[in-house]
CSV table of C-alpha atoms in Angstrom, one decimal:
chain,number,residue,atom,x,y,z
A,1,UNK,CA,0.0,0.0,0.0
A,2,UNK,CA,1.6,4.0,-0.8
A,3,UNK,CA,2.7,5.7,2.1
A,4,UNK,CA,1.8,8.8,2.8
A,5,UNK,CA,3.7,11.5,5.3
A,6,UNK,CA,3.6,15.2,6.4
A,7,UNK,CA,6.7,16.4,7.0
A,8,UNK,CA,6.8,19.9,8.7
A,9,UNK,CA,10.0,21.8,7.5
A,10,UNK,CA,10.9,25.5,8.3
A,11,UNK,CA,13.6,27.9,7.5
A,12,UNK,CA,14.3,30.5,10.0
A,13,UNK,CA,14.4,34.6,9.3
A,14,UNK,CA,18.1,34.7,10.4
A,15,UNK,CA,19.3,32.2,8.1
A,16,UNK,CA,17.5,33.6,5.0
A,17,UNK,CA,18.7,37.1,5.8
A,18,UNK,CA,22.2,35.6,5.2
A,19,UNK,CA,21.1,34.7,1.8
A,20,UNK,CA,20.2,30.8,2.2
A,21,UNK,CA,18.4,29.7,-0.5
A,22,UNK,CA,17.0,26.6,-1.9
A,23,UNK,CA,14.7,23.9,-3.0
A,24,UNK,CA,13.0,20.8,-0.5
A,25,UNK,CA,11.1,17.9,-1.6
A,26,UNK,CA,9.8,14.6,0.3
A,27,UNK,CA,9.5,11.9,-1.7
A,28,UNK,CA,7.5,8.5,-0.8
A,29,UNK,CA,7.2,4.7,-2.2
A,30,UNK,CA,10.9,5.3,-3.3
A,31,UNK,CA,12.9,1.4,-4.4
A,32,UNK,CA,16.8,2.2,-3.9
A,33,UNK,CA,17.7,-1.4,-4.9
A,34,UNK,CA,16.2,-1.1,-8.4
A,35,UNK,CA,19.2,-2.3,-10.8
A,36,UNK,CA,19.0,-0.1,-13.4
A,37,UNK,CA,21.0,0.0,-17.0
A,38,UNK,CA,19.7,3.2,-17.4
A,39,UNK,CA,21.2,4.7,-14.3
A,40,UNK,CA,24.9,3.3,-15.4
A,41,UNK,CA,23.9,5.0,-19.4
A,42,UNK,CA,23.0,8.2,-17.5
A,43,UNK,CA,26.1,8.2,-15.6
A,44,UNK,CA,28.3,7.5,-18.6
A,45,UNK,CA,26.7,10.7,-20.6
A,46,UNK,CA,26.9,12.7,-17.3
A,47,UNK,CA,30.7,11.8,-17.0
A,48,UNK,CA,31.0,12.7,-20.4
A,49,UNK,CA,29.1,16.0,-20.1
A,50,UNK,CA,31.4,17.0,-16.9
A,51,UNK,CA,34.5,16.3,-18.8
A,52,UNK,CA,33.5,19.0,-21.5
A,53,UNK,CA,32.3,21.5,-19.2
A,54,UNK,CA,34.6,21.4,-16.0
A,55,UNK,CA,37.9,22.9,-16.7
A,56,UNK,CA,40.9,23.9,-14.6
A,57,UNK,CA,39.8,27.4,-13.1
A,58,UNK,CA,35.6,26.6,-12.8
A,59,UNK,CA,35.5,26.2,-9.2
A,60,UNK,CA,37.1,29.7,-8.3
A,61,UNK,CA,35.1,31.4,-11.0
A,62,UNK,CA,31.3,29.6,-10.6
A,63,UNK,CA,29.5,32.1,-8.9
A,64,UNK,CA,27.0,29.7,-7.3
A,65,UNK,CA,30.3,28.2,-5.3
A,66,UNK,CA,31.6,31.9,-4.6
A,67,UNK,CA,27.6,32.2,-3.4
A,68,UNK,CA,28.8,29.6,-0.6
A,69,UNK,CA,31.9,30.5,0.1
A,70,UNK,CA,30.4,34.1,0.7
A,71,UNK,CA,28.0,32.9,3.1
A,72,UNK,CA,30.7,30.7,5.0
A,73,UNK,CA,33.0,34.3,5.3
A,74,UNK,CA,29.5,36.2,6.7
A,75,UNK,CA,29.4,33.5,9.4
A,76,UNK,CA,33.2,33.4,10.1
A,77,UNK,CA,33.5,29.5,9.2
A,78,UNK,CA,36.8,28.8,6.9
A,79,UNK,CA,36.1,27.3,3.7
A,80,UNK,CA,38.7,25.8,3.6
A,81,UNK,CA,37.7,23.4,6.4
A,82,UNK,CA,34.0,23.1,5.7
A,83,UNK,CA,34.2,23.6,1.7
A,84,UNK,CA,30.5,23.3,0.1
A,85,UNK,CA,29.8,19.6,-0.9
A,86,UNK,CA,29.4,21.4,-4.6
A,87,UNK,CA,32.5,22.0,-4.5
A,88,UNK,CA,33.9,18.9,-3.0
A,89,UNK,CA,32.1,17.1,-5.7
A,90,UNK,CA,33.5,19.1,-8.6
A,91,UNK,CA,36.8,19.0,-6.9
A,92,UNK,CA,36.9,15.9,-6.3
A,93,UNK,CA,35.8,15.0,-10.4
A,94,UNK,CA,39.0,17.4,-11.8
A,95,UNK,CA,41.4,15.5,-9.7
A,96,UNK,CA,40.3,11.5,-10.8
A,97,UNK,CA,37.7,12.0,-13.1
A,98,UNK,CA,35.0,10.5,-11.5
A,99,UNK,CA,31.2,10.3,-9.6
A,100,UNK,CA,31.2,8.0,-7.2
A,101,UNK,CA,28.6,5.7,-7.1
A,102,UNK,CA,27.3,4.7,-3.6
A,103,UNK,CA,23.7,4.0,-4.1
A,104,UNK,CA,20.8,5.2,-7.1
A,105,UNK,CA,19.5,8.2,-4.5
A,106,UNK,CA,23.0,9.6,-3.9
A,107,UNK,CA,24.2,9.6,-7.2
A,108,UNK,CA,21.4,10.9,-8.7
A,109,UNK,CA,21.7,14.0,-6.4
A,110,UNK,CA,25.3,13.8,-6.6
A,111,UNK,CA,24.9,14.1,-10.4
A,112,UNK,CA,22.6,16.7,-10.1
A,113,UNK,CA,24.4,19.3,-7.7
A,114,UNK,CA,27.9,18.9,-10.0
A,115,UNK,CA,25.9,20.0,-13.3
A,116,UNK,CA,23.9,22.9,-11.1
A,117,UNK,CA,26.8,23.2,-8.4
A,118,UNK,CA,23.8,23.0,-6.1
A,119,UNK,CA,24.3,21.5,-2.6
A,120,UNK,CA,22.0,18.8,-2.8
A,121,UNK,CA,21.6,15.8,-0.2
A,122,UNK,CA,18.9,13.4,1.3
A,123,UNK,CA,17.7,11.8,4.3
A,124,UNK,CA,15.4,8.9,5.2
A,125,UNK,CA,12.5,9.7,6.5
A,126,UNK,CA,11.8,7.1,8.8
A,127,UNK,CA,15.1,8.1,10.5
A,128,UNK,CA,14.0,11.9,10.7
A,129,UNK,CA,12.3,12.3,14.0
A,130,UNK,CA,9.5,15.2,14.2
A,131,UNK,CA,10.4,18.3,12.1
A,132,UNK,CA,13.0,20.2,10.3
A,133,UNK,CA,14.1,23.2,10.9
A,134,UNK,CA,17.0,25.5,8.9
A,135,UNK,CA,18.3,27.6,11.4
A,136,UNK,CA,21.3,29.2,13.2
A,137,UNK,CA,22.8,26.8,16.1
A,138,UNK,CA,23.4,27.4,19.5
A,139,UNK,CA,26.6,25.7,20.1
A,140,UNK,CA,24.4,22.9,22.2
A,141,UNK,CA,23.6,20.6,19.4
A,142,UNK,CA,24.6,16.8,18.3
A,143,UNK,CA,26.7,16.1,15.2
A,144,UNK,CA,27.9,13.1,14.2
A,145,UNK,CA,29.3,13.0,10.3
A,146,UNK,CA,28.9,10.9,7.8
A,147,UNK,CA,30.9,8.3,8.6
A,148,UNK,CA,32.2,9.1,11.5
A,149,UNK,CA,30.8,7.2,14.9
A,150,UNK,CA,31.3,9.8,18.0
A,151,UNK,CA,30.1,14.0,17.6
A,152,UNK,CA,31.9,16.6,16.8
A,153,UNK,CA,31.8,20.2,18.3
A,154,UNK,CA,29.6,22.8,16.3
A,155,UNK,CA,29.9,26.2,17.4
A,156,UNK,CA,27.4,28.8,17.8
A,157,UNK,CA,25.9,30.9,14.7
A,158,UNK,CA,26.6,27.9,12.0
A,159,UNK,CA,23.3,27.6,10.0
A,160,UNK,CA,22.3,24.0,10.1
A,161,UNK,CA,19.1,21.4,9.9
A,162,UNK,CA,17.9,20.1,13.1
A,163,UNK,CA,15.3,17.8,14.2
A,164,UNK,CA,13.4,17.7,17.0
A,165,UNK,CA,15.6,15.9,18.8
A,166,UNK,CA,18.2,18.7,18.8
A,167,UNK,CA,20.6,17.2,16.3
A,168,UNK,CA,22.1,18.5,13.1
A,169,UNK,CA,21.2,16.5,9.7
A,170,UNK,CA,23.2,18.7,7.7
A,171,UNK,CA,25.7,20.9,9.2
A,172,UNK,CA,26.1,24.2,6.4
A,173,UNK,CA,25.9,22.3,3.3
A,174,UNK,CA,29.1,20.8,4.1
A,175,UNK,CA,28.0,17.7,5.4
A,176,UNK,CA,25.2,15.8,6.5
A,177,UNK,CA,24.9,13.5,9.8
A,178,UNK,CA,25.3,9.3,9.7
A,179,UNK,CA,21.7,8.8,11.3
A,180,UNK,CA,19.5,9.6,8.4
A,181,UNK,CA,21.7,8.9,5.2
A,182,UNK,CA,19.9,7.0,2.6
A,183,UNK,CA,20.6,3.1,2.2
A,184,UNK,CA,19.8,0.6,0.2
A,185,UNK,CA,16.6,0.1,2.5
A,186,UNK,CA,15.3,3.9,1.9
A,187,UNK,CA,11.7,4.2,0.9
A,188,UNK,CA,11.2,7.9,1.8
A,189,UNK,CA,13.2,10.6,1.2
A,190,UNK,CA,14.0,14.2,2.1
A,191,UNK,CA,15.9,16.3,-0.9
A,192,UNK,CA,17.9,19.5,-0.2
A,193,UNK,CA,18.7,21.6,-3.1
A,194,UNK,CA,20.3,24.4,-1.3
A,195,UNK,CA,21.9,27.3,-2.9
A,196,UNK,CA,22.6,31.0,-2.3
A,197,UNK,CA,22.7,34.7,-3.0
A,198,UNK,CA,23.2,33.7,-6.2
A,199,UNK,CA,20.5,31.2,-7.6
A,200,UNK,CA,17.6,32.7,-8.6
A,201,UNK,CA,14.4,31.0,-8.4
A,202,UNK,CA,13.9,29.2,-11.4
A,203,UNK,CA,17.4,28.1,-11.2
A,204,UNK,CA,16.1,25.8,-8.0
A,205,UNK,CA,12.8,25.0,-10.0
A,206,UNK,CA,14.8,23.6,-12.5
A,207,UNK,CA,17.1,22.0,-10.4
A,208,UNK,CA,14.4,20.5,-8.7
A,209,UNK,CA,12.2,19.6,-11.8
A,210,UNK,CA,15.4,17.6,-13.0
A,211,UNK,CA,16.0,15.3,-10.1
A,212,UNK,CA,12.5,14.6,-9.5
A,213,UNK,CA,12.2,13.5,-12.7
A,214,UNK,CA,15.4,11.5,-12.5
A,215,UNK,CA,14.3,9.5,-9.5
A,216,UNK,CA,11.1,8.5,-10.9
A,217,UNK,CA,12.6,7.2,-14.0
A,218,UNK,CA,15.4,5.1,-11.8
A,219,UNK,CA,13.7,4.7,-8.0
A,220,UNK,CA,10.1,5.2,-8.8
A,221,UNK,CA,8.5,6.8,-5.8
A,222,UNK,CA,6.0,9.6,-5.7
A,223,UNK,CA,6.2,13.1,-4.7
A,224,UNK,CA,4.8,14.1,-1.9
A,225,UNK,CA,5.1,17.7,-1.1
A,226,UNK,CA,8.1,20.3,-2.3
A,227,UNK,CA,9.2,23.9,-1.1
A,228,UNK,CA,11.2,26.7,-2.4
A,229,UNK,CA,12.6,29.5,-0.8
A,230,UNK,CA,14.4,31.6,-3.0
C-alpha cells in the first residue's frame, strides 16, 4: 500500500537574511535497490558531459560556489575546512575523473548538484524524527558526520538542519549526519537543493524539476510535497 507522510519543514528569518536559498522535496514509495541500466547510461553521458564542461579554473570562477563561500565568510566558518559539498564534488571530479557511485538516491543528487553546483543531499524519512528546521545553532547541538561514529563540536551561529531531537542532519551544506543517510533500505526521502545569493528561483525549479524526474525514472516513488525559498 503507498505511504503517505507530512513532514513539517521550516527555515528561520536569520538564516535567509544571510542569503540561504533553496529547493525541499519529500519523496515516498521510493525502491533504492532497483538495478537499473539506465542509471549506469545516465552516468556515462553525465561523466562525459562533466569532462567538457569542467575545466581547470571553474571552481574559483562559478558564482554559485563563490555564493557559498560568501556565506561561509558572513558567518566566520573557513572554507577551507567546511568547503560546500558542490564544490567537494567538482573537486573531487577534476582531480580523478570521477562520480562516485554509492547507491541510485545519492548519485542521482550527486549528479545533479555537480551540473547545477547546487548543494544537494537526502535523508530517510523514517530516520527523521519530528520536524526540520534550517536555522542558526546554539553551540548545544549533536553532530555526528557521515561516517564518523562519536560527535563533533559545532559552534554557535553555523546555519544547520535540526530535528526535533536537537541534532544536526546537515551541518552548512558541508556535510550531513550518519543517522538519516539514505541506504539501500530507503523508501522515503528528504531532498535538499540548497543554494545561495546567487541562484535565482527558477534556477532551483529547475534543479528540482530535473532530479524529481530522474528518481522517478530510476527509483520510482512519488512526490509528496516540495518547497522553495528563494
Amino acid at each position: 500500500m503507498p505511504t503517505t507522510t507530512t513532514l513539517r519543514f521550516h527555515i528561520e528569518e536569520p538564516v535567509r537574511a544571510l542569503g540561504v536559498r533553496g529547493a525541499f522535496a519529500v519523496l515516498t514509495d521510493l525502491d533504492n535497490r532497483r538495478p537499473s541500466t539506465t542509471l549506469e547510461s545516465w552516468r556515462r553521458d553525465l561523466v562525459t558531459h562533466l569532462r567538457e564542461e569542467l575545466t581547470d579554473g571553474c571552481i574559483e570562477h562559478d558564482p554559485v560556489l563563490a555564493g557559498f563561500r560568501t556565506l561561509h565568510d558572513a558567518i566566520g566558518r573557513s572554507n577551507r575546512r567546511f568547503p560546500a559539498s558542490a564544490e567537494s564534488l567538482v573537486a573531487l571530479f577534476l582531480r580523478k575523473g570521477i562520480v562516485p557511485a554509492i547507491n541510485p538516491l545519492v548519485d542521482l543528487y550527486n549528479g545533479v548538484s555537480l551540473t547545477t553546483r547546487l548543494s544537494l543531499g537526502a535523508h530517510d524519512l523514517s530516520r527523521v524524527d519530528g520536524a526540520i528546521t534550517l536555522r542558526l545553532t546554539t553551540g548545544h547541538e549533536r553532530f555526528v558526520p557521515l561516517g564518523a561514529s562519536a560527535p563533533e563540536p559545532v559552534g554557535a551561529g553555523e546555519y544547520a538542519y535540526v530535528d526535533d531531537t536537537g541534532e544536526i542532519l546537515c551541518r552548512l551544506e558541508h556535510r550531513q549526519c550518519e543517522r538519516t543517510k539514505v541506504t539501500a533500505d530507503t523508501t522515503g526521502c528528504f531532498y535538499i537543493l540548497q543554494g545561495n545569493a546567487a541562484t535565482s528561483r527558477a534556477m532551483l525549479e529547475a534543479a528540482l524539476d530535473q532530479l524529481v524526474t530522474l528518481t522517478h525514472r530510476h527509483c520510482g516513488g512519488r512526490l509528496e510535497e516540495s518547497w522553495i525559498i528563494a
